[in-house]
Short mmCIF file of C-alpha atoms in Angstrom, two decimals:
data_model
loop_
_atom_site.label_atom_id
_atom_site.label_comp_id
_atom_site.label_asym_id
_atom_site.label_seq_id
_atom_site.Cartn_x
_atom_site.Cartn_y
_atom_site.Cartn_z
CA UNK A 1 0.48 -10.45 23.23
CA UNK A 2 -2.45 -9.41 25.91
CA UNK A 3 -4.31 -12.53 26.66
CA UNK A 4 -7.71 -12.54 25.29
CA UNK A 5 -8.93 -13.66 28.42
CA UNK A 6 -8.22 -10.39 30.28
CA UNK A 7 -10.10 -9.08 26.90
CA UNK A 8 -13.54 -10.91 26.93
CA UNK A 9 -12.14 -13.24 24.31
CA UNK A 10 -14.78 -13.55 21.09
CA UNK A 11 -16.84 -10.49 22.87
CA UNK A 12 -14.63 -8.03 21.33
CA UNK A 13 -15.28 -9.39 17.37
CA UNK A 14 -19.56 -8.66 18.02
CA UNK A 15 -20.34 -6.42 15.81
CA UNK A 16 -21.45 -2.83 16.45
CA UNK A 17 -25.09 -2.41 17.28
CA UNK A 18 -26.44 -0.90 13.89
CA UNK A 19 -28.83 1.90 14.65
CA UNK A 20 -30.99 3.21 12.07
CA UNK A 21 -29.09 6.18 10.74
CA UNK A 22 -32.56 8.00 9.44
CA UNK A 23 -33.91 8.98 12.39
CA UNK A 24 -31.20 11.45 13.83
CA UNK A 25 -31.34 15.50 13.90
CA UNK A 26 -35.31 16.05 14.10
CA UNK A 27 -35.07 19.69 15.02
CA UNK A 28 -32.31 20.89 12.55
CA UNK A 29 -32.38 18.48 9.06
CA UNK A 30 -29.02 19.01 7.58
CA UNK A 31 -29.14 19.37 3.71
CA UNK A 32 -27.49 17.73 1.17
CA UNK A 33 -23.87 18.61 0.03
CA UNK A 34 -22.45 19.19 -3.52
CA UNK A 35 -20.66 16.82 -4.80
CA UNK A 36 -19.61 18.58 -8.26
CA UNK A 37 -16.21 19.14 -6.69
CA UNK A 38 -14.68 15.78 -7.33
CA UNK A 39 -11.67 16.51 -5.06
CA UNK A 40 -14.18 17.46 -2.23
CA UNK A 41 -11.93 19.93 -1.64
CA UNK A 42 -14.20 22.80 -1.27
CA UNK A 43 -15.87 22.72 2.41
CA UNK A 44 -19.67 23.20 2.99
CA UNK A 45 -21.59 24.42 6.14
CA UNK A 46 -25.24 24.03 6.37
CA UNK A 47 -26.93 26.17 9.10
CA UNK A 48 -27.57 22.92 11.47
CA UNK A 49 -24.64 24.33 13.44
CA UNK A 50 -25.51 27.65 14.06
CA UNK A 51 -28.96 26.41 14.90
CA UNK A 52 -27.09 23.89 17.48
CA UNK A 53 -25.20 26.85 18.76
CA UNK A 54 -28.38 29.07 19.09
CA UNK A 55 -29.89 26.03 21.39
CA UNK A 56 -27.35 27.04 24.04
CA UNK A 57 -27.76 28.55 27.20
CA UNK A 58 -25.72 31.76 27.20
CA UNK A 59 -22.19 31.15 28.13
CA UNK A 60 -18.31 30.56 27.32
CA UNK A 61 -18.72 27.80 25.01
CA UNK A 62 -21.97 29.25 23.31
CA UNK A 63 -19.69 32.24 22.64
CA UNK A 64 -16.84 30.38 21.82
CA UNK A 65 -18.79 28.71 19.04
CA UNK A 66 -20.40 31.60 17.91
CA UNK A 67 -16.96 33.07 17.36
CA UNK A 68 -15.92 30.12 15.11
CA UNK A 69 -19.34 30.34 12.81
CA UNK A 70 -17.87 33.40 11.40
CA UNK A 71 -14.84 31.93 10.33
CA UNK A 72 -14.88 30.08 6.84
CA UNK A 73 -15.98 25.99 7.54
CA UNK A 74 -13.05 24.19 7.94
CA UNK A 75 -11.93 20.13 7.97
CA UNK A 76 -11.67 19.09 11.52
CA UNK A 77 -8.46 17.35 12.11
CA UNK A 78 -9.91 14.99 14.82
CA UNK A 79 -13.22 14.51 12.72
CA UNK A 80 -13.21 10.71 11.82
CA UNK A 81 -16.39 10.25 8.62
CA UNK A 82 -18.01 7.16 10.39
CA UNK A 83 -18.42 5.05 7.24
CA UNK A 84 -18.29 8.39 5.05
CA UNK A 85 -21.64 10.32 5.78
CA UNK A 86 -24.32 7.60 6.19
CA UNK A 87 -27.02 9.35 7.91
CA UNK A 88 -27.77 10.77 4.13
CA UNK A 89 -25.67 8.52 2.09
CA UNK A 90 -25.19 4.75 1.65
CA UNK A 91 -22.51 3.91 3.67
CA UNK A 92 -18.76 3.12 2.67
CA UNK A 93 -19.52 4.34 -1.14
CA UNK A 94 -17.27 7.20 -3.00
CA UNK A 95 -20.41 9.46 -2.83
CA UNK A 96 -20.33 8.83 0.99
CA UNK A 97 -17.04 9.41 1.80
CA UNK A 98 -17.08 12.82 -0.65
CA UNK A 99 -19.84 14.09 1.16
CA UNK A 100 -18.02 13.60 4.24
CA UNK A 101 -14.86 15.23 3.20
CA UNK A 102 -17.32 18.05 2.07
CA UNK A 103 -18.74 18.67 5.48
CA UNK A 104 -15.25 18.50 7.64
CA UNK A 105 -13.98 15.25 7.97
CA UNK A 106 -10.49 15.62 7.64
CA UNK A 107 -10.31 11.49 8.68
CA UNK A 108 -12.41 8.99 6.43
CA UNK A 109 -13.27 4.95 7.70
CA UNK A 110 -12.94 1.94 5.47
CA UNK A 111 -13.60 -1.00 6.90
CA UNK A 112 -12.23 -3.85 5.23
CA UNK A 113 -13.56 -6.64 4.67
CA UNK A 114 -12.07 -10.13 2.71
CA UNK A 115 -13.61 -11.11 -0.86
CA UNK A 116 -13.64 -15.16 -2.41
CA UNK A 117 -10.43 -14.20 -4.56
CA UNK A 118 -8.18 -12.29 -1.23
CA UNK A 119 -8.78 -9.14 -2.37
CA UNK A 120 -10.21 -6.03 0.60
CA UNK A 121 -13.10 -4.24 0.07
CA UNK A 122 -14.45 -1.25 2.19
CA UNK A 123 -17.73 -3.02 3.42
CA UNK A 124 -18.56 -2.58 7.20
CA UNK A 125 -19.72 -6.48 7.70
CA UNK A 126 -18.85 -9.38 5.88
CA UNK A 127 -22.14 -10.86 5.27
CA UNK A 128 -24.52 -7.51 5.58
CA UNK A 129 -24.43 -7.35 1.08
CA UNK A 130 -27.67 -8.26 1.18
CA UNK A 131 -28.62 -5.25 3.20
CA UNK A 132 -26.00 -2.77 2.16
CA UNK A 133 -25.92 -3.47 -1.37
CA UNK A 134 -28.67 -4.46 -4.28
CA UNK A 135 -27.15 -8.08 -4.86
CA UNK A 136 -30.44 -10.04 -4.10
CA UNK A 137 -31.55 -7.86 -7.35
CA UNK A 138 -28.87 -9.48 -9.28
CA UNK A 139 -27.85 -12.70 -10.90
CA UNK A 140 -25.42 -12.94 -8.35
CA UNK A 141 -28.19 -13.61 -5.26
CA UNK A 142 -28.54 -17.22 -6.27
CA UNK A 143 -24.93 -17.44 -4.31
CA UNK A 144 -25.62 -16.43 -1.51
CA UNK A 145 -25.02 -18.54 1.35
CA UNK A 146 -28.44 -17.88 2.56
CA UNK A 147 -31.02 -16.79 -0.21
CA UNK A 148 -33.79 -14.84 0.81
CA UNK A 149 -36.77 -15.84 2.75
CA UNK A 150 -39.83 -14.18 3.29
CA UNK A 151 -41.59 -12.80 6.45
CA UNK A 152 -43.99 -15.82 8.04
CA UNK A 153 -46.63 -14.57 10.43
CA UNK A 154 -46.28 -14.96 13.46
CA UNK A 155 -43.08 -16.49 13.15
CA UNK A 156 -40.40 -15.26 11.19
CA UNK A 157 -38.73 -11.96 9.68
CA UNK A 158 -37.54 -11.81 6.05
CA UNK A 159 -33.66 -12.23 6.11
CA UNK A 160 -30.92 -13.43 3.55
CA UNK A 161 -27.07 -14.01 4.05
CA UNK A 162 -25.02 -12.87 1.65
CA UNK A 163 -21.18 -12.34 2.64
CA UNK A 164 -18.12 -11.10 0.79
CA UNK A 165 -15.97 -14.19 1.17
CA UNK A 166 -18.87 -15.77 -1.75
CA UNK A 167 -17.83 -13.67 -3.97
CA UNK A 168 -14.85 -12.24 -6.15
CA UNK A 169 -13.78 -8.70 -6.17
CA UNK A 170 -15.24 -8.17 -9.73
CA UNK A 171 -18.35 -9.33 -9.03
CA UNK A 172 -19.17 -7.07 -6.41
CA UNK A 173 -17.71 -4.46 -8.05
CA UNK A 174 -20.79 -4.36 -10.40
CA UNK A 175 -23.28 -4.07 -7.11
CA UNK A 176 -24.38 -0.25 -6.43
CA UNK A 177 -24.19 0.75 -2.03
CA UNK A 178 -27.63 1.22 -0.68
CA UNK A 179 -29.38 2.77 2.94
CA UNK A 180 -28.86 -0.36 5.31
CA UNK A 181 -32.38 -0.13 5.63
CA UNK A 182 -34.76 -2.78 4.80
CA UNK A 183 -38.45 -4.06 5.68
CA UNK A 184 -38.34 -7.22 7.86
CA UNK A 185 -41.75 -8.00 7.22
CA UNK A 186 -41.44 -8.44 3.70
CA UNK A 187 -43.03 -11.19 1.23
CA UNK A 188 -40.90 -10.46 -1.59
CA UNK A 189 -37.04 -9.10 -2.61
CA UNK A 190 -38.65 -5.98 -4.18
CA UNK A 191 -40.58 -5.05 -0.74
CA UNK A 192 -37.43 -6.28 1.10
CA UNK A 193 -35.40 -3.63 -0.35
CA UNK A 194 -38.12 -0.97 -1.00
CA UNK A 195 -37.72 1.28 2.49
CA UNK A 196 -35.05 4.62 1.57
CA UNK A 197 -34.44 6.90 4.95
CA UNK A 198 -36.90 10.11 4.23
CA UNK A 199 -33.78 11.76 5.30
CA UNK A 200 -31.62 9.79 1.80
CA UNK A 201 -29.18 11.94 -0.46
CA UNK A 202 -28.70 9.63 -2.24
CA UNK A 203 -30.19 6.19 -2.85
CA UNK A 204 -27.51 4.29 -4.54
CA UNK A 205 -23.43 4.68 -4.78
CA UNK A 206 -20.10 3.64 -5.78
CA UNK A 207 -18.63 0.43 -3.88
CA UNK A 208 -14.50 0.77 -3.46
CA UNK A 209 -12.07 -1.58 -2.82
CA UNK A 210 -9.33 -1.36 -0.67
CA UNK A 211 -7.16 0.17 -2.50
CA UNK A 212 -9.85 2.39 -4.38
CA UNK A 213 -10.53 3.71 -1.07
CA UNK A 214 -6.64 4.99 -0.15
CA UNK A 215 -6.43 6.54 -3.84
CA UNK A 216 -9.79 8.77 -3.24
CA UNK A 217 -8.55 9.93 0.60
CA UNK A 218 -5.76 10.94 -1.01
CA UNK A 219 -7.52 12.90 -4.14
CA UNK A 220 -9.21 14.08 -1.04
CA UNK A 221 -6.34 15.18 1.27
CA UNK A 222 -7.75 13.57 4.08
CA UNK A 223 -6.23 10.84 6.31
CA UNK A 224 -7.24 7.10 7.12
CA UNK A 225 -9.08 4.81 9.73
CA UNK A 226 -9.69 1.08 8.07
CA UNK A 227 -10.67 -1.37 10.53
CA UNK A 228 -10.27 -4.67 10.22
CA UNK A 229 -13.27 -6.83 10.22
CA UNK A 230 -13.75 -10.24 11.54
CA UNK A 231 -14.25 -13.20 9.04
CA UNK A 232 -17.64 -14.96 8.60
CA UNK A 233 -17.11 -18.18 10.82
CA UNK A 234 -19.05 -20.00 8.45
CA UNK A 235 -16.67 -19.60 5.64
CA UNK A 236 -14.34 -21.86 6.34
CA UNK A 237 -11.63 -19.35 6.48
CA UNK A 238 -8.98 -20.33 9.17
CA UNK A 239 -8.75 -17.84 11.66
CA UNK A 240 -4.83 -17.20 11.14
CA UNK A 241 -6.05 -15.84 7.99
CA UNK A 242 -7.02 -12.69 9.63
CA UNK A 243 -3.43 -11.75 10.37
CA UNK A 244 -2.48 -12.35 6.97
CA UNK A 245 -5.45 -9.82 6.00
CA UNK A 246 -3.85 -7.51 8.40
CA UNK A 247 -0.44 -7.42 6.66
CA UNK A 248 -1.64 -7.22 3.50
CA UNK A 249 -3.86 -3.91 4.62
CA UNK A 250 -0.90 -2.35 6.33
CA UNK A 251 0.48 -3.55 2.33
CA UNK A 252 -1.55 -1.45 0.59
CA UNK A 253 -0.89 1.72 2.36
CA UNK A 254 2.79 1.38 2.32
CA UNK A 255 2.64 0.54 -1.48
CA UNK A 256 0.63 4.07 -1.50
CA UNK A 257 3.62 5.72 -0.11
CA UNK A 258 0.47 6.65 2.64
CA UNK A 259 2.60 8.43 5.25
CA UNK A 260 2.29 7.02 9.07
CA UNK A 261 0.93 10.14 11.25
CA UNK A 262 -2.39 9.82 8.55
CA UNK A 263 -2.97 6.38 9.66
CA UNK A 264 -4.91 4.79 12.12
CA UNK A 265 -4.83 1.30 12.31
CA UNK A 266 -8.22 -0.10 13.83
CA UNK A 267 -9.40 -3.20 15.20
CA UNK A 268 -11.37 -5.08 18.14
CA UNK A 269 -9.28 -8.39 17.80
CA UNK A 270 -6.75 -8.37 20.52
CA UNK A 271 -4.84 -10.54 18.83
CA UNK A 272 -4.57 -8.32 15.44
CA UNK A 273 -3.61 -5.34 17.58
CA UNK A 274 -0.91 -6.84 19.25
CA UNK A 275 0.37 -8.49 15.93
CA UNK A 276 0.55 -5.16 14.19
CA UNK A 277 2.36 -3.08 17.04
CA UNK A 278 4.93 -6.23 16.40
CA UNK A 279 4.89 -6.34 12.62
CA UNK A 280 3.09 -3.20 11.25
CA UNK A 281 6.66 -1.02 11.29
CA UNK A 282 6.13 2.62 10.55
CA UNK A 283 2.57 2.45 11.05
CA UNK A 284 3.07 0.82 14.50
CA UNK A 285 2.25 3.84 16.56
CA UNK A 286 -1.21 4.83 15.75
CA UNK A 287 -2.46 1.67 16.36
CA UNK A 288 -6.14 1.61 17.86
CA UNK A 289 -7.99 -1.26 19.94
CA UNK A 290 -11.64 -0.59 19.60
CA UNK A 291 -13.03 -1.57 23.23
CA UNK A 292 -15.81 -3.77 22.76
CA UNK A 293 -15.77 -5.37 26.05
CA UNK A 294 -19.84 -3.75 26.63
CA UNK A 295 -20.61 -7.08 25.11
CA UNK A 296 -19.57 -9.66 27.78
CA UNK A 297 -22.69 -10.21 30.01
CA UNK A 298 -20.63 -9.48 32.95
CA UNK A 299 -18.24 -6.52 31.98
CA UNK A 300 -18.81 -3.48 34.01
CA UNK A 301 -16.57 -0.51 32.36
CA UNK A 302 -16.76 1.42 36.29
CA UNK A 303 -15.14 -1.42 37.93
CA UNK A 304 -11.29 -0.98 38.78
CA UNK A 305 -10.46 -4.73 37.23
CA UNK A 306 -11.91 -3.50 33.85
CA UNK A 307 -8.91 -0.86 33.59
CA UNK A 308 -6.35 -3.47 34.52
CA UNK A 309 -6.06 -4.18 30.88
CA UNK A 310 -4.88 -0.38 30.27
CA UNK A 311 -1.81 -1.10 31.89
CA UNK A 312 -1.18 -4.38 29.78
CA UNK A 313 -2.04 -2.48 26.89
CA UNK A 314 0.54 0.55 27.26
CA UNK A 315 2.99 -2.19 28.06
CA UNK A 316 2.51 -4.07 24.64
CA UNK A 317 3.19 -0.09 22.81
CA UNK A 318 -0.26 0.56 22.55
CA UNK A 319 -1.11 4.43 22.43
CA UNK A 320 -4.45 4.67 21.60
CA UNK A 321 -7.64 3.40 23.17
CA UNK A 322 -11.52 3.76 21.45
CA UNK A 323 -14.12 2.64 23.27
CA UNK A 324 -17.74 3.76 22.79
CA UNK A 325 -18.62 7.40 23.79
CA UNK A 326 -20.89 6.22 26.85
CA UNK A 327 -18.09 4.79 28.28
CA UNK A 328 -16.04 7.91 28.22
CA UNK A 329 -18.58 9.83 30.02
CA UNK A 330 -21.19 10.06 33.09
CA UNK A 331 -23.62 12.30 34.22
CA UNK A 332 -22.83 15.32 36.43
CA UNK A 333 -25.07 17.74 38.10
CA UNK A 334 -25.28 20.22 35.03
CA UNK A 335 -23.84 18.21 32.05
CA UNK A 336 -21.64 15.18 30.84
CA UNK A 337 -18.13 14.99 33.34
CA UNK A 338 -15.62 12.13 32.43
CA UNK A 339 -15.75 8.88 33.62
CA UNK A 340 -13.69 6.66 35.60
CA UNK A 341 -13.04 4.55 32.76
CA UNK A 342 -11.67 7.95 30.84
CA UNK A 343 -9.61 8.96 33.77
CA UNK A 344 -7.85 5.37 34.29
CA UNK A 345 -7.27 5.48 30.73
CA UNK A 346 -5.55 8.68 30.59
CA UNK A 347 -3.62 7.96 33.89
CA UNK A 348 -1.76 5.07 32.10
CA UNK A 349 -0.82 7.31 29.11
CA UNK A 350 -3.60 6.09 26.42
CA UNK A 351 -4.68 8.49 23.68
CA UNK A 352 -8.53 8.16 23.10
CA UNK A 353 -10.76 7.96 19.96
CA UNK A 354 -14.71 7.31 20.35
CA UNK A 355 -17.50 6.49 18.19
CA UNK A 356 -20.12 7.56 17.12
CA UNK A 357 -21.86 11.11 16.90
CA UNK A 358 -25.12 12.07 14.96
CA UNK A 359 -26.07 7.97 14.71
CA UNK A 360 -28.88 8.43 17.65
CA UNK A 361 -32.16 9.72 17.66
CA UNK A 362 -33.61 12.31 18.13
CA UNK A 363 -31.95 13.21 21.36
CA UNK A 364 -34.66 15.03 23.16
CA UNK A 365 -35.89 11.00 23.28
CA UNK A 366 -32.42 10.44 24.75
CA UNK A 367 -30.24 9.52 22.20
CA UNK A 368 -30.35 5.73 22.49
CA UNK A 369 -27.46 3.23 23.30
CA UNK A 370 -24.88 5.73 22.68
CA UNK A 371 -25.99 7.77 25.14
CA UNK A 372 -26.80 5.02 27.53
CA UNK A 373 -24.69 7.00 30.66
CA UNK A 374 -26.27 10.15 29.84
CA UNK A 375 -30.36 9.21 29.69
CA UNK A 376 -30.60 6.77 32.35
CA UNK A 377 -31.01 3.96 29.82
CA UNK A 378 -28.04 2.26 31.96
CA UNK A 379 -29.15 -0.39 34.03
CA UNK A 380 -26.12 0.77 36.10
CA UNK A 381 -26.06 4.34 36.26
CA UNK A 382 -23.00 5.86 36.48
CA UNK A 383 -23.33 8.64 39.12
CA UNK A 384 -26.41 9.89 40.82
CA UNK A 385 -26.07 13.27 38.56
CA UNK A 386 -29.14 14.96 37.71
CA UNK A 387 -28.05 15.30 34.32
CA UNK A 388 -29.65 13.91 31.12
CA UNK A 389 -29.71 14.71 27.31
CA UNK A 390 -32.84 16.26 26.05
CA UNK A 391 -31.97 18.19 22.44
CA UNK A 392 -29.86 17.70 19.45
CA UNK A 393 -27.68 20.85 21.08
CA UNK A 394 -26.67 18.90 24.38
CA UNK A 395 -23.58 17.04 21.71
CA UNK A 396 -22.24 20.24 21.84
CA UNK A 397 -21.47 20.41 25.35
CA UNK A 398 -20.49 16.54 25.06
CA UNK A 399 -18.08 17.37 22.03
CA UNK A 400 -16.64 20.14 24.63
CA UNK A 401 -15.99 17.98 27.01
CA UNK A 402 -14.24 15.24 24.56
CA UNK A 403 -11.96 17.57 22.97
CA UNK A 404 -10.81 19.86 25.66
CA UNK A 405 -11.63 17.72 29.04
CA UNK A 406 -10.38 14.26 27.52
CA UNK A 407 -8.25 15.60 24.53
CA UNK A 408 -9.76 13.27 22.46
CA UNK A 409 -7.52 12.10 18.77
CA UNK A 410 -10.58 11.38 17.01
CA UNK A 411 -14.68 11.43 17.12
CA UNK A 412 -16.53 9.37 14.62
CA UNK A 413 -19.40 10.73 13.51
CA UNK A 414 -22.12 9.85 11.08
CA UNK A 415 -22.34 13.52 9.76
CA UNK A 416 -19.23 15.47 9.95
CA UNK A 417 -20.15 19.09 9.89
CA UNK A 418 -20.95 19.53 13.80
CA UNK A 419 -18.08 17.53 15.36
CA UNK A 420 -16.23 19.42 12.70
CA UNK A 421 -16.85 22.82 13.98
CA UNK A 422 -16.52 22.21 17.46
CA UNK A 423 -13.52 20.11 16.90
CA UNK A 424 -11.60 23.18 14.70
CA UNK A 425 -13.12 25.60 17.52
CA UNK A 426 -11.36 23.96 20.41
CA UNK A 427 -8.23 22.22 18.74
CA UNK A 428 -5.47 23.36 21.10
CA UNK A 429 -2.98 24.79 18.89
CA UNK A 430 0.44 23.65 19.59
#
């Protein structure tokens, strides 16, 4: 087991920062896909690529993607649907993850999270229902562990708590998936939940368990990321729980007959990722420790003692490393170049996966924390590179240098159909 203080112990279970997924692609709005295939077999390109592609300067990769827009759209093997496709549908519902499938994906993301009764559900916090669903519409919001309160001026922001340990599988089966958007300022539960992205396919979906979730990926011929969430301290659950969780999702996909090189097994708990490269058999090697180190006050990914842990890692059987896309990259003179972080990962034999494309704005305003080495946001900048992101067409030269530079397994993405192309485009044939 790696010890969690060489990990930034409880640092690694924070959450991910949640950006506001409606907000993204300013210059090229991607439309809506069909959904009357219900296999989401049938693939779908919108013109947002080619007008990415256009936004190059003239040169090998602008012609190398111009070569692969005439081909028919394709799934991306190395595509990874970031919750499904939230940046037009409610995240981690059937319509999500269709849409996804639609647009490329040829990798979909549950992340599981524990109900009152021990079953999983595909939610991507424990206690965000009252965001991410319309419970505190339903008879059901007079259980939450924190009802609703309303904006006071001045002092403080409407908020609820509503988590999935409160609450049996069946009952939150009957809850439609919504935009994780909401007004903090509101007075009321109507005005709460009344914002929808301008951007919004769709305004309400289908919540899946588990298990729901493995039978549509494989309707959809696509393979599998579930991560493992954390538990709600305030449930009362016992922390050894967790591991129990974890056997009984590695459970489910063995009942499916889910075969191992379709599976990644995700997590940010140290202590989850070591227990399934001992327990998790077959599914062993595709085991993935989401980096989440960033959090720790004083965790600097340049520094040489912050890839010490790589070594530990690879010693344990770990393959496969996915830390945040800033991390994997720096500034240059004329574009993105890989970081030291990337190159002491690769050195010690980890495969990478990052997260998350097309979940920034606008990126002619810089893109935001995932671009944080790119736009000078850092307060420690990388490299004294003169480089910086300025358009939505600067993730193609990013997604370049991911795939081909880093040789990337896997790019999460909030909308599949870019990564998708690039990632079919420059997929090294064996």
């Amino acid at each position: 087991m790696i010890p969690r203080d060489r990990l930034g112990g409880k640092g690694v279970l924070l959450a991910l920062l949640i950006l506001l997924p409606t907000a993204a692609v300013a210059d090229a709005l991607p439309v809506c896909p069909s959904l009357v295939d219900p296999t989401g077999a049938g693939q779908q390109r919108t013109d947002r690529p080619a007008l990415l592609v256009s936004a190059l300067s003239a040169g090998a990769l602008r012609k190398r993607l111009e070569h692969c827009l005439d081909r028919s759209p394709e799934r991306g093997t190395r595509t990874i649907g970031h919750r499904g496709a939230p940046l037009r549908y409610p995240e981690h519902t059937r319509e999500s993850y269709q849409a996804a499938a639609r647009l490329g994906a040829g990798v979909l993301e549950c992340d599981v999270t524990a109900t009152r009764d021990g079953e999983l559900l595909c939610r991507h916090d424990a206690c965000d229902l009252h965001r991410t669903t319309n419970l505190l519409e339903t008879p059901l919001a007079a259980r939450c562990r924190v009802p609703f309160q309303p904006a006071r001026e001045g002092d403080t922001l409407a908020t609820a708590r509503c988590c999935t340990t409160d609450f049996d599988l069946a009952e939150l089966k009957t809850l439609t998936g919504r935009h994780d958007v909401v007004d903090p300022l509101a007075q009321t539960v109507a005005d709460y939940l009344s914002p929808e992205p301008p951007l919004s396919c769709l305004d309400a979906g289908t919540l899946l368990s588990h298990r729901e979730s493995i039978a549509l990926f494989q309707a959809l011929g696509t393979g599998m990321a579930p991560e493992l969430k954390s538990l709600p301290a305030e449930s009362g659950v016992p922390e050894a729980r967790l591991l129990t969780l974890a056997d009984q999702l590695v459970d489910d996909y063995r009942n499916a007959g889910v075969p191992p090189d379709t599976l990644w097994l995700q997590t940010f708990d140290p202590d989850v990722a070591s227990h399934w490269l001992a327990n998790a058999g077959e599914y062993a090697g595709r085991v993935v420790w989401l980096d989440g180190r960033y959090a720790l006050d004083d965790f600097d990914h340049r520094a040489p003692g912050a890839h010490a842990v790589f070594g530990l890692w690879r010693e344990a059987g770990l393959q496969f490393l996915a830390p945040p896309v800033w991390m994997l990259v720096e500034a240059g003179e004329t574009g993105p170049v890989p970081s030291a972080y990337a190159r002491a990962a690769r050195r010690e034999g980890l495969r990478l996966l990052t997260w998350t494309l097309e979940r920034s704005g606008p990126l002619a305003r810089g893109g935001g924390w995932y671009y944080q080495t790119l736009n000078g946001l850092n307060p420690r900048p990388q490299s004294p590179g003169a480089y910086r992101v300025s358009r939505d067409a600067d993730q193609l030269a990013l997604l370049a240098l991911l795939f081909d530079d880093l040789e990337v397994a896997g790019v999460f993405t909030d909308w599949a159909e870019t990564t998708a192309l690039v990632d079919r485009c420059l997929l090294r044939e064996p």
